[in-house]
Short mmCIF file of C-alpha atoms in Angstrom, two decimals:
data_model
loop_
_atom_site.label_atom_id
_atom_site.label_comp_id
_atom_site.label_asym_id
_atom_site.label_seq_id
_atom_site.Cartn_x
_atom_site.Cartn_y
_atom_site.Cartn_z
CA MET H 1 -9.84 12.81 -27.83
CA ALA H 2 -9.66 10.62 -30.69
CA ASP H 3 -11.32 7.62 -30.88
CA PRO H 4 -7.85 5.41 -31.07
CA LEU H 5 -6.75 6.63 -27.95
CA LEU H 6 -9.94 6.03 -26.52
CA LEU H 7 -9.87 2.60 -27.78
CA VAL H 8 -6.35 2.03 -26.42
CA LEU H 9 -7.63 3.22 -23.31
CA ALA H 10 -10.56 0.93 -23.13
CA ILE H 11 -8.44 -2.24 -23.54
CA LEU H 12 -5.84 -0.96 -20.87
CA ALA H 13 -8.71 -0.60 -18.56
CA LEU H 14 -10.07 -4.14 -19.22
CA ALA H 15 -6.45 -5.33 -18.62
CA ALA H 16 -6.41 -3.53 -15.74
CA ALA H 17 -9.54 -4.53 -14.06
CA LEU H 18 -8.94 -8.62 -14.77
CA LEU H 19 -6.11 -8.56 -12.47
CA PRO H 20 -7.68 -8.14 -9.32
CA ALA H 21 -10.95 -9.89 -10.77
CA VAL H 22 -8.39 -13.13 -11.08
CA LEU H 23 -6.31 -12.84 -7.90
CA ALA H 24 -9.81 -12.21 -6.18
CA ALA H 25 -11.29 -15.07 -7.52
CA MET H 26 -8.35 -17.18 -6.29
CA ASN H 27 -7.84 -15.27 -2.86
CA LEU H 28 -11.71 -15.56 -1.71
CA THR H 29 -11.32 -19.48 -2.06
CA LEU H 30 -8.25 -19.50 -0.01
CA LEU H 31 -9.10 -16.82 2.72
CA ARG H 32 -11.12 -19.04 4.90
CA THR H 33 -12.65 -18.52 8.36
CA PRO H 34 -10.42 -20.84 10.76
CA GLU H 35 -12.12 -23.55 12.71
CA PRO H 36 -11.22 -23.97 16.23
CA GLU H 37 -9.77 -27.26 17.62
CA PRO H 38 -11.90 -30.21 17.99
CA GLU H 39 -10.21 -30.54 22.15
CA PRO H 40 -10.44 -27.27 23.64
CA GLY H 41 -7.50 -26.13 25.75
CA GLU H 42 -4.84 -27.54 23.64
CA ALA H 43 -3.57 -24.61 22.78
CA GLY H 44 -2.18 -22.92 26.31
CA LEU H 45 -3.02 -19.88 27.48
CA VAL H 46 -3.73 -17.08 24.91
CA SER H 47 -3.04 -13.31 26.03
CA ILE H 48 -5.70 -10.88 24.46
CA LEU H 49 -4.01 -7.52 24.46
CA ILE H 50 -6.24 -4.42 24.07
CA PRO H 51 -3.93 -0.87 23.88
CA ALA H 52 -6.35 1.89 24.79
CA ARG H 53 -5.92 5.98 24.33
CA ASN H 54 -9.21 7.64 24.97
CA GLU H 55 -11.46 4.66 24.21
CA ALA H 56 -14.34 5.35 26.84
CA GLY H 57 -16.83 4.67 24.11
CA HIS H 58 -15.55 1.42 22.70
CA ILE H 59 -13.86 0.07 25.76
CA ALA H 60 -16.23 -1.89 27.60
CA GLU H 61 -18.16 -3.50 24.93
CA THR H 62 -14.37 -4.97 23.04
CA VAL H 63 -13.50 -6.22 26.79
CA ARG H 64 -16.94 -7.93 27.63
CA ALA H 65 -16.47 -9.44 23.72
CA ALA H 66 -12.92 -10.72 24.44
CA LEU H 67 -13.83 -12.12 27.77
CA ALA H 68 -16.83 -14.20 25.99
CA SER H 69 -14.07 -16.22 24.14
CA VAL H 70 -14.58 -19.69 24.10
CA GLY H 71 -12.42 -22.74 23.25
CA VAL H 72 -9.24 -21.35 24.77
CA ALA H 73 -7.96 -20.25 28.13
CA ILE H 74 -7.39 -16.57 27.81
CA GLU H 75 -6.67 -13.57 30.09
CA VAL H 76 -7.55 -9.97 28.95
CA LEU H 77 -4.94 -6.94 29.32
CA VAL H 78 -6.02 -3.59 28.44
CA GLY H 79 -3.21 -1.18 28.61
CA ASP H 80 -4.46 2.21 29.58
CA ASP H 81 -2.30 5.13 27.43
CA HIS H 82 -2.81 8.02 29.56
CA SER H 83 -6.26 8.41 28.62
CA THR H 84 -7.72 11.66 29.77
CA ASP H 85 -11.37 10.22 29.59
CA ALA H 86 -12.74 7.19 32.09
CA THR H 87 -11.67 4.27 30.06
CA ALA H 88 -9.37 3.56 32.84
CA ALA H 89 -11.97 3.78 35.33
CA ILE H 90 -14.40 1.55 33.12
CA VAL H 91 -12.10 -1.00 32.67
CA ALA H 92 -11.15 -1.08 36.52
CA GLY H 93 -14.65 -1.41 37.07
CA LEU H 94 -15.03 -4.39 35.51
CA ALA H 95 -11.81 -6.17 36.20
CA LEU H 96 -13.55 -6.04 40.29
CA ALA H 97 -15.89 -8.78 38.87
CA GLU H 98 -13.70 -10.53 36.26
CA PRO H 99 -10.34 -12.08 37.17
CA ARG H 100 -9.05 -12.84 34.22
CA LEU H 101 -9.02 -9.18 32.92
CA ARG H 102 -6.30 -6.69 33.83
CA LEU H 103 -5.68 -2.64 33.64
CA VAL H 104 -2.28 -2.01 32.63
CA PRO H 105 -1.22 1.11 33.19
CA VAL H 106 0.88 1.94 29.87
CA PRO H 107 4.29 4.05 31.04
CA PRO H 108 5.09 7.56 29.68
CA LEU H 109 6.04 7.42 25.58
CA PRO H 110 9.83 7.07 25.35
CA GLU H 111 11.85 9.33 22.46
CA GLY H 112 12.10 7.69 19.05
CA TRP H 113 8.71 5.21 19.59
CA THR H 114 5.06 5.60 18.58
CA GLY H 115 2.13 5.29 21.03
CA LYS H 116 0.39 1.83 20.01
CA ASN H 117 3.92 0.23 19.60
CA HIS H 118 5.17 1.21 23.07
CA ALA H 119 1.73 0.07 24.28
CA CYS H 120 1.54 -3.11 22.80
CA ALA H 121 5.47 -3.81 23.73
CA HIS H 122 4.31 -3.14 27.34
CA LEU H 123 1.21 -5.50 27.32
CA ALA H 124 3.39 -7.99 25.76
CA GLY H 125 5.88 -7.87 28.87
CA GLU H 126 2.68 -7.84 31.39
CA ALA H 127 1.55 -11.07 29.25
CA ARG H 128 1.69 -14.67 30.17
CA GLY H 129 -0.03 -16.32 27.34
CA ALA H 130 2.17 -18.55 24.88
CA HIS H 131 0.04 -16.61 21.99
CA LEU H 132 -0.38 -12.75 22.02
CA LEU H 133 -3.57 -11.52 20.47
CA PHE H 134 -3.46 -7.91 19.83
CA VAL H 135 -6.64 -6.33 19.10
CA ASP H 136 -7.95 -2.60 18.48
CA ALA H 137 -10.08 -0.79 21.07
CA ASP H 138 -12.59 -0.79 18.46
CA VAL H 139 -12.78 -4.43 17.85
CA ARG H 140 -15.31 -6.54 18.77
CA LEU H 141 -14.22 -10.45 18.61
CA LYS H 142 -16.68 -13.06 18.24
CA PRO H 143 -16.28 -16.12 20.96
CA ILE H 144 -14.53 -18.38 18.53
CA ALA H 145 -12.00 -15.83 17.28
CA ALA H 146 -9.14 -16.41 19.70
CA ALA H 147 -9.54 -20.27 19.20
CA GLY H 148 -9.47 -20.28 15.40
CA LEU H 149 -6.78 -18.16 15.13
CA VAL H 150 -4.52 -20.26 17.36
CA ALA H 151 -5.87 -23.28 15.71
CA HIS H 152 -4.90 -21.89 12.22
CA ALA H 153 -1.41 -21.00 13.66
CA ARG H 154 -0.56 -24.17 14.65
CA ARG H 155 -2.06 -26.40 11.81
CA SER H 156 0.17 -24.11 9.53
CA GLY H 157 3.09 -23.48 11.78
CA SER H 158 2.70 -19.63 11.36
CA GLY H 159 4.18 -17.39 13.80
CA LEU H 160 1.39 -14.99 12.85
CA VAL H 161 -1.82 -15.14 11.78
CA SER H 162 -4.02 -12.02 10.94
CA ALA H 163 -7.33 -11.03 9.55
CA VAL H 164 -9.38 -8.50 8.67
CA PRO H 165 -12.55 -7.58 10.99
CA ARG H 166 -16.06 -7.22 9.40
CA GLN H 167 -16.03 -3.28 8.61
CA VAL H 168 -19.12 -1.90 10.23
CA MET H 169 -19.76 1.32 8.14
CA GLY H 170 -22.54 3.90 8.82
CA THR H 171 -21.81 7.16 7.13
CA LEU H 172 -21.03 8.19 3.22
CA GLY H 173 -17.48 9.09 4.27
CA GLU H 174 -16.82 5.51 5.67
CA LYS H 175 -18.34 4.00 2.70
CA LEU H 176 -16.17 5.79 0.19
CA THR H 177 -12.93 4.84 1.93
CA VAL H 178 -13.07 1.80 4.61
CA PRO H 179 -14.07 -0.84 1.54
CA MET H 180 -10.65 0.03 0.11
CA ILE H 181 -9.05 -2.13 2.76
CA ASN H 182 -10.45 -5.50 1.90
CA PHE H 183 -10.64 -4.50 -1.75
CA LEU H 184 -6.53 -4.13 -2.20
CA LEU H 185 -5.84 -7.12 0.44
CA VAL H 186 -8.15 -9.48 -1.37
CA GLY H 187 -7.60 -8.12 -5.23
CA TYR H 188 -4.20 -7.62 -5.38
CA LEU H 189 -2.00 -9.68 -2.85
CA PRO H 190 -1.00 -13.27 -4.58
CA VAL H 191 -2.44 -15.26 -1.20
CA ALA H 192 -1.29 -18.56 -2.91
CA MET H 193 2.39 -16.97 -3.75
CA MET H 194 2.53 -15.81 0.12
CA ARG H 195 1.67 -19.10 1.50
CA ALA H 196 4.16 -20.69 -0.71
CA SER H 197 6.72 -18.33 -0.12
CA MET H 198 8.78 -17.03 2.55
CA ARG H 199 9.67 -13.83 0.43
CA PRO H 200 9.16 -10.93 3.18
CA ALA H 201 7.86 -8.28 0.56
CA LEU H 202 4.75 -10.75 0.63
CA GLY H 203 4.01 -10.34 4.29
CA ALA H 204 1.01 -8.89 5.05
CA ALA H 205 -1.46 -8.24 8.13
CA CYS H 206 -4.06 -6.38 9.40
CA GLY H 207 -2.97 -4.21 12.78
CA GLN H 208 -6.85 -4.47 13.69
CA MET H 209 -6.25 -8.24 14.66
CA LEU H 210 -3.06 -10.03 14.90
CA LEU H 211 -2.27 -13.21 16.91
CA ILE H 212 1.74 -13.85 17.38
CA GLY H 213 3.01 -16.42 18.87
CA ARG H 214 5.35 -15.58 22.08
CA ASP H 215 8.67 -16.92 20.92
CA ALA H 216 8.30 -15.78 17.92
CA TYR H 217 7.62 -12.33 19.02
CA ALA H 218 10.30 -12.38 21.42
CA ALA H 219 12.53 -13.49 18.60
CA ILE H 220 12.21 -10.20 16.37
CA GLY H 221 12.39 -8.04 19.45
CA GLY H 222 8.49 -7.60 19.34
CA HIS H 223 6.73 -4.31 18.96
CA GLY H 224 10.55 -2.72 19.97
CA ALA H 225 11.55 -3.93 16.52
CA ILE H 226 9.39 -1.51 14.71
CA ARG H 227 9.11 1.33 17.57
CA ARG H 228 9.37 4.07 15.16
CA PHE H 229 7.14 2.85 12.63
CA LEU H 230 2.95 3.43 12.76
CA HIS H 231 1.83 0.35 10.34
CA ASP H 232 2.26 -2.48 12.58
CA GLY H 233 0.38 -4.81 10.03
CA VAL H 234 3.05 -4.12 7.43
CA LYS H 235 6.13 -4.24 9.33
CA LEU H 236 5.79 -7.25 11.68
CA PRO H 237 4.99 -10.04 9.20
CA ARG H 238 8.06 -8.75 6.99
CA LEU H 239 10.44 -8.73 10.36
CA LEU H 240 8.97 -12.18 10.95
CA ARG H 241 9.77 -13.75 7.28
CA ALA H 242 13.03 -12.23 6.98
CA ALA H 243 13.94 -14.14 10.65
CA GLY H 244 12.45 -17.50 9.13
CA HIS H 245 9.20 -17.68 10.64
CA ARG H 246 5.87 -17.95 8.46
CA THR H 247 3.34 -15.56 8.43
CA ASP H 248 -0.30 -16.09 7.31
CA LEU H 249 -4.04 -14.46 6.53
CA VAL H 250 -7.31 -15.85 7.16
CA ALA H 251 -10.74 -14.53 6.86
CA GLY H 252 -12.02 -12.39 9.56
CA HIS H 253 -15.34 -11.12 8.83
CA ALA H 254 -16.78 -13.90 11.34
CA LEU H 255 -14.22 -13.22 13.71
CA ALA H 256 -14.95 -10.02 14.75
CA ASP H 257 -16.52 -6.63 14.10
CA CYS H 258 -14.79 -3.52 14.06
CA ARG H 259 -16.12 0.14 13.39
CA MET H 260 -12.92 2.22 12.65
CA TYR H 261 -14.03 5.95 12.11
CA THR H 262 -17.29 7.43 12.29
CA GLY H 263 -17.22 10.13 9.18
CA PHE H 264 -15.05 11.37 6.38
CA PRO H 265 -12.53 13.82 8.51
CA GLN H 266 -11.63 10.77 10.76
CA CYS H 267 -11.32 8.43 7.46
CA TRP H 268 -9.32 10.75 5.95
CA ALA H 269 -6.95 11.58 8.92
CA GLY H 270 -6.66 7.62 9.70
CA PHE H 271 -5.92 6.81 6.03
CA SER H 272 -3.66 9.13 5.91
CA LYS H 273 -1.63 8.32 8.97
CA ASN H 274 -1.13 4.71 7.14
CA ALA H 275 -0.22 6.23 4.20
CA HIS H 276 3.17 7.11 4.96
CA GLU H 277 4.56 3.48 5.34
CA GLY H 278 2.04 2.29 2.35
CA MET H 279 1.39 3.18 -0.97
CA ALA H 280 2.46 7.01 -0.50
CA THR H 281 5.98 6.84 -1.80
CA PRO H 282 7.57 8.17 -5.15
CA VAL H 283 8.07 4.43 -6.67
CA ALA H 284 4.77 2.73 -5.57
CA LEU H 285 2.34 5.53 -6.03
CA PRO H 286 2.46 6.07 -9.53
CA VAL H 287 2.50 1.98 -10.32
CA TRP H 288 -0.83 1.85 -8.31
CA THR H 289 -2.41 5.11 -9.26
CA ALA H 290 -2.02 3.25 -12.94
CA LEU H 291 -3.16 -0.24 -11.76
CA LEU H 292 -6.30 1.31 -10.09
CA GLY H 293 -6.93 3.98 -12.29
CA LEU H 294 -6.94 2.32 -15.52
CA GLY H 295 -8.81 -0.55 -13.79
CA HIS H 296 -11.94 1.19 -11.89
CA VAL H 297 -12.14 4.85 -12.52
CA MET H 298 -11.28 4.70 -16.43
CA PRO H 299 -14.33 2.52 -17.13
CA ALA H 300 -16.66 4.32 -15.61
CA LEU H 301 -15.06 7.70 -17.20
CA LEU H 302 -15.11 5.45 -20.57
CA VAL H 303 -18.98 4.68 -20.34
CA LEU H 304 -19.96 7.80 -19.13
CA ALA H 305 -18.23 9.14 -22.14
CA GLY H 306 -20.19 6.88 -24.26
CA LEU H 307 -23.66 8.01 -22.45
CA LEU H 308 -22.68 11.59 -23.21
CA VAL H 309 -21.14 11.85 -26.75
CA GLY H 310 -21.05 7.88 -27.95
CA LEU H 311 -17.86 5.81 -28.66
CA SER H 312 -17.27 3.10 -31.49
CA GLY H 313 -18.42 -0.07 -31.21
CA ALA H 314 -15.57 -1.97 -30.07
CA THR H 315 -14.58 1.09 -27.44
CA TRP H 316 -18.28 0.87 -25.98
CA PHE H 317 -17.87 -2.94 -25.48
CA LEU H 318 -14.33 -2.98 -24.18
CA ALA H 319 -15.75 0.04 -21.51
CA LEU H 320 -18.57 -1.52 -20.63
CA ALA H 321 -16.70 -5.14 -20.04
CA ALA H 322 -14.17 -3.18 -17.98
CA LEU H 323 -16.70 -1.58 -15.48
CA ALA H 324 -18.45 -5.00 -15.36
CA VAL H 325 -15.57 -6.75 -14.27
CA SER H 326 -14.29 -4.15 -11.97
CA LEU H 327 -17.82 -3.90 -10.24
CA ALA H 328 -18.06 -7.41 -10.72
CA THR H 329 -14.61 -7.93 -8.31
CA ARG H 330 -15.78 -5.31 -5.73
CA ALA H 331 -19.17 -6.89 -5.50
CA ALA H 332 -17.64 -10.20 -4.91
CA ILE H 333 -15.30 -9.05 -2.09
CA THR H 334 -18.06 -6.98 -0.64
CA LEU H 335 -20.55 -9.93 -0.32
CA VAL H 336 -17.97 -12.58 0.72
CA THR H 337 -16.59 -10.19 3.55
CA ASP H 338 -20.13 -9.20 4.51
CA GLU H 339 -19.35 -5.34 3.95
CA PRO H 340 -22.65 -3.00 2.77
CA ALA H 341 -23.82 -3.84 -0.44
CA ALA H 342 -24.69 -0.11 -0.78
CA THR H 343 -20.98 0.23 -1.14
CA ILE H 344 -20.63 -1.63 -4.43
CA PRO H 345 -21.48 1.43 -6.86
CA LEU H 346 -19.54 3.72 -4.74
CA HIS H 347 -16.28 1.66 -6.18
CA PRO H 348 -15.02 3.98 -8.68
CA ALA H 349 -15.53 7.15 -6.38
CA ALA H 350 -13.79 5.20 -3.44
CA VAL H 351 -11.03 4.54 -5.64
CA VAL H 352 -10.42 8.01 -6.47
CA VAL H 353 -10.82 9.05 -2.85
CA ALA H 354 -8.19 6.55 -1.92
CA LEU H 355 -5.82 7.77 -4.24
CA ALA H 356 -6.15 11.35 -3.61
CA ILE H 357 -5.55 10.67 -0.05
CA GLN H 358 -2.31 8.97 -1.13
CA TRP H 359 -1.47 11.85 -3.57
CA ASN H 360 -2.07 14.29 -0.79
CA VAL H 361 0.31 12.74 1.89
CA LEU H 362 3.00 12.28 -0.85
CA LEU H 363 2.92 15.56 -2.32
CA ARG H 364 2.23 18.02 1.01
CA ARG H 365 4.56 16.23 3.27
CA LYS H 366 4.91 19.56 5.11
CA ARG H 367 1.49 19.88 6.03
CA ALA H 368 -0.27 16.69 5.09
CA GLY H 369 2.98 14.51 5.88
CA ALA H 370 3.02 14.85 9.78
CA ALA H 371 0.98 11.78 11.15
CA VAL H 372 -1.21 12.91 13.81
CA TRP H 373 -3.04 10.61 15.71
CA LYS H 374 -5.02 10.65 19.35
CA GLY H 375 -3.09 13.98 20.22
CA ARG H 376 0.38 12.73 19.03
CA SER H 377 2.56 13.86 16.20
CA TYR H 378 5.07 11.56 14.94
CA PRO H 379 7.72 12.02 12.21
CA THR H 380 7.02 9.93 9.04
CA GLY H 381 9.03 7.11 7.48
CA GLY H 382 10.23 5.29 10.66
CA ALA H 383 12.89 8.40 10.96
#
């Protein structure tokens, strides 16, 4: 490859690496952990709603963490979505000694609904709180989480407030995939613009931990409005914004912990499921490939080429600068969100894996395109 072309690639790589670096520097100062109200009890009852399907390994710890909430009055509802393990029995046993906890059997899944949305809609119908806090069955809330989210919703006038929990990772497969959640959110979402504008396209949330005011939830039709979709973290904030309700994000690493998956096969399947309603579209994915590939993969390839065959001085300098900016951005996000520091040098490989998942879903719709999760298979694209 001619050196002038390598020089152009190095310039583009540095430019593509600088974009998330600038946004991350701004976003990390804007995304703060919300403080609870100084006077507990002002927010009214908060319903913590946990949809659960075959979560016997997680549910007891999740429920106990939710019940330990302080600063607001709470009830905890667990929706047993036809589990075939001990999920329902575990929750029922805990409820015997805890009047704030209820086990809610979820009715059979109707045609045209995805499982989580159906379970969440049913839980919301059973809830009594003024605020509905939806959390996944593998999310361990910290005691201040519910009070902090409600306080931020009241202060900011938001109908929805969401946050990404601290992501717990054990295996190499998790470390190659899970950190991309915070990297994409912090590095590419213009938080200042999101807060200044009501444009639906700027709405973003994390379905793992999502607080919605009851009135706002009812106004858009709740999860019933997105019954055919899989990604409530994308769809709900956009619907709320379109209806005139503000949405916001806060830092979540001090509010909850979550271990999403336990190995690479689960990670691949889980992120493939979400890809259907994320990057994996013919319009979006080439743009994301250019941004991520140039900014976070190309610098490493150019530096490797420089070490193996040599590069001109300008190209070598720009390649090193691009790699430094890319890794520094990832390091800042990783350290602030309290993710494992060992994932930082894996960043170029993590980007490659993320893009591979998206392209696999886009190009292999008939085989990779079926969204399968928890023993259920859904049509894609909301169809």
